[in-house]
């Protein structure tokens, strides 16, 4: 009787399989991140100078690349909608899985709140109005598109992301002839430890710049959240996330090098719209206006795709019993409607603070904690389950994931160096989430292990298929 109840339970919690190939998944990965190329990262130059920020960006690029290679392996043999939470659950059990899922949830719930505040500023620049009505409108429209179905949503996302990518590549082509390397070092050295013309704020500046360097890649780790909707998860998810990461390394190199080399490090380090300012300095005001409009597309692309990410994570945590089980119910289109709407309401309420920088800082704390736990999961799975079939194997094995683990811990301390308030507020959210688990949901889990849940899912899906 209990087994039949499990199958009935899971039959109401099915995603639409076979929707996304690797190109769509790579597009999803780029879409998660692309707004970061337009603004935010450049404030790290104000913290560290161009050379110091370049060091921070290289370190964070290495962290994300090693993490992505680790996730590619785990996503190939644990193709679950929970992404990093599912990997941690396999490696560390229910407590480790939940804490990883909670960290990702903090990142994915607060990042859209930060982005919609930035969208409001862009709308005000273009149309002259801003505020809660703008925030609510964007949440309503883009959650509504997701409710129409995953295939439709991912296609809309690809179009929006494509416009943003065109803006970045077009800006790079327009600026390359105006590049002057001497402008990279126009900030005078301070008396900080290790300060030089290359690194004017010394090593402390590099440390404080790490969270801004993360903004060039933040949320690419969300590609495995689409695993249950991929056509061939074992092949498509690794190809998709690695392809996205390679492209993002390319665009990050373009913006970090070219914009400061045209505008000057000091000016770009305080710019609210660095691509636009660089084009204006280069005497290309028409293109600057177009890029200013397309920058909104970049913000929308990340906002739209991270909404997708949080809905799949909430769906997976709810289906397993970590969060209220009603959040994982899917509608006739196999869309987790409540997992889209409820976190959206919380995100909208957070956006009413108007403190986009604080929301972003808290999201980065959640992200770095999750990265450390996901990298640790890869190490533990290699040690505990060496014979598990691995359709894709991480180059370098646990050495690669160990690099990601160490750098993610260093990045976490960088948030404290820049904004202790964001660090402490996020710890409060972790405490609340941990209390909920240990006092309530710990004894209400649907399955003890991911394999048990997958087996029940497969049986429920087979029963649905066999029903005339």
PDB file of C-alpha atoms in Angstrom, residues 6 8-9 46 54 59 77 79 130-131 137 139 147 161 173 177 179 245 270 286 309 325 354-355 360 387 442-443 460:
ATOM      1  CA  UNK A   6       4.594   6.619  -3.378  1.00  0.00           C
ATOM      2  CA  UNK A   8       0.649   8.091  -6.873  1.00  0.00           C
ATOM      3  CA  UNK A   9       2.586  10.835  -5.093  1.00  0.00           C
ATOM      4  CA  UNK A  46      37.571  50.052  -7.917  1.00  0.00           C
ATOM      5  CA  UNK A  54      42.587  40.546 -13.166  1.00  0.00           C
ATOM      6  CA  UNK A  59      41.205  32.837  -9.626  1.00  0.00           C
ATOM      7  CA  UNK A  77      25.296   9.802 -13.465  1.00  0.00           C
ATOM      8  CA  UNK A  79      20.569  13.364 -13.633  1.00  0.00           C
ATOM      9  CA  UNK A 130      10.956  52.721 -11.395  1.00  0.00           C
ATOM     10  CA  UNK A 131       9.868  51.062  -8.151  1.00  0.00           C
ATOM     11  CA  UNK A 137       5.484  43.537 -13.567  1.00  0.00           C
ATOM     12  CA  UNK A 139       8.041  38.940 -11.912  1.00  0.00           C
ATOM     13  CA  UNK A 147       3.969  28.646 -16.529  1.00  0.00           C
ATOM     14  CA  UNK A 161      20.194  35.849 -24.319  1.00  0.00           C
ATOM     15  CA  UNK A 173      34.474  44.660 -32.193  1.00  0.00           C
ATOM     16  CA  UNK A 177      40.826  49.612 -32.318  1.00  0.00           C
ATOM     17  CA  UNK A 179      42.455  49.820 -26.876  1.00  0.00           C
ATOM     18  CA  UNK A 245      31.580  27.939 -19.207  1.00  0.00           C
ATOM     19  CA  UNK A 270      32.942  53.304 -10.765  1.00  0.00           C
ATOM     20  CA  UNK A 286      24.657  55.567 -31.448  1.00  0.00           C
ATOM     21  CA  UNK A 309      16.579  27.474 -11.773  1.00  0.00           C
ATOM     22  CA  UNK A 325       5.333  18.724  -0.477  1.00  0.00           C
ATOM     23  CA  UNK A 354      15.768  48.394  -2.967  1.00  0.00           C
ATOM     24  CA  UNK A 355      19.182  47.162  -1.790  1.00  0.00           C
ATOM     25  CA  UNK A 360      23.723  40.269  -4.437  1.00  0.00           C
ATOM     26  CA  UNK A 387      33.098   1.884  -9.350  1.00  0.00           C
ATOM     27  CA  UNK A 442      13.945  15.667   8.740  1.00  0.00           C
ATOM     28  CA  UNK A 443      11.368  13.020   9.673  1.00  0.00           C
ATOM     29  CA  UNK A 460       5.545   6.070 -11.553  1.00  0.00           C
TER      30      UNK A 460
END
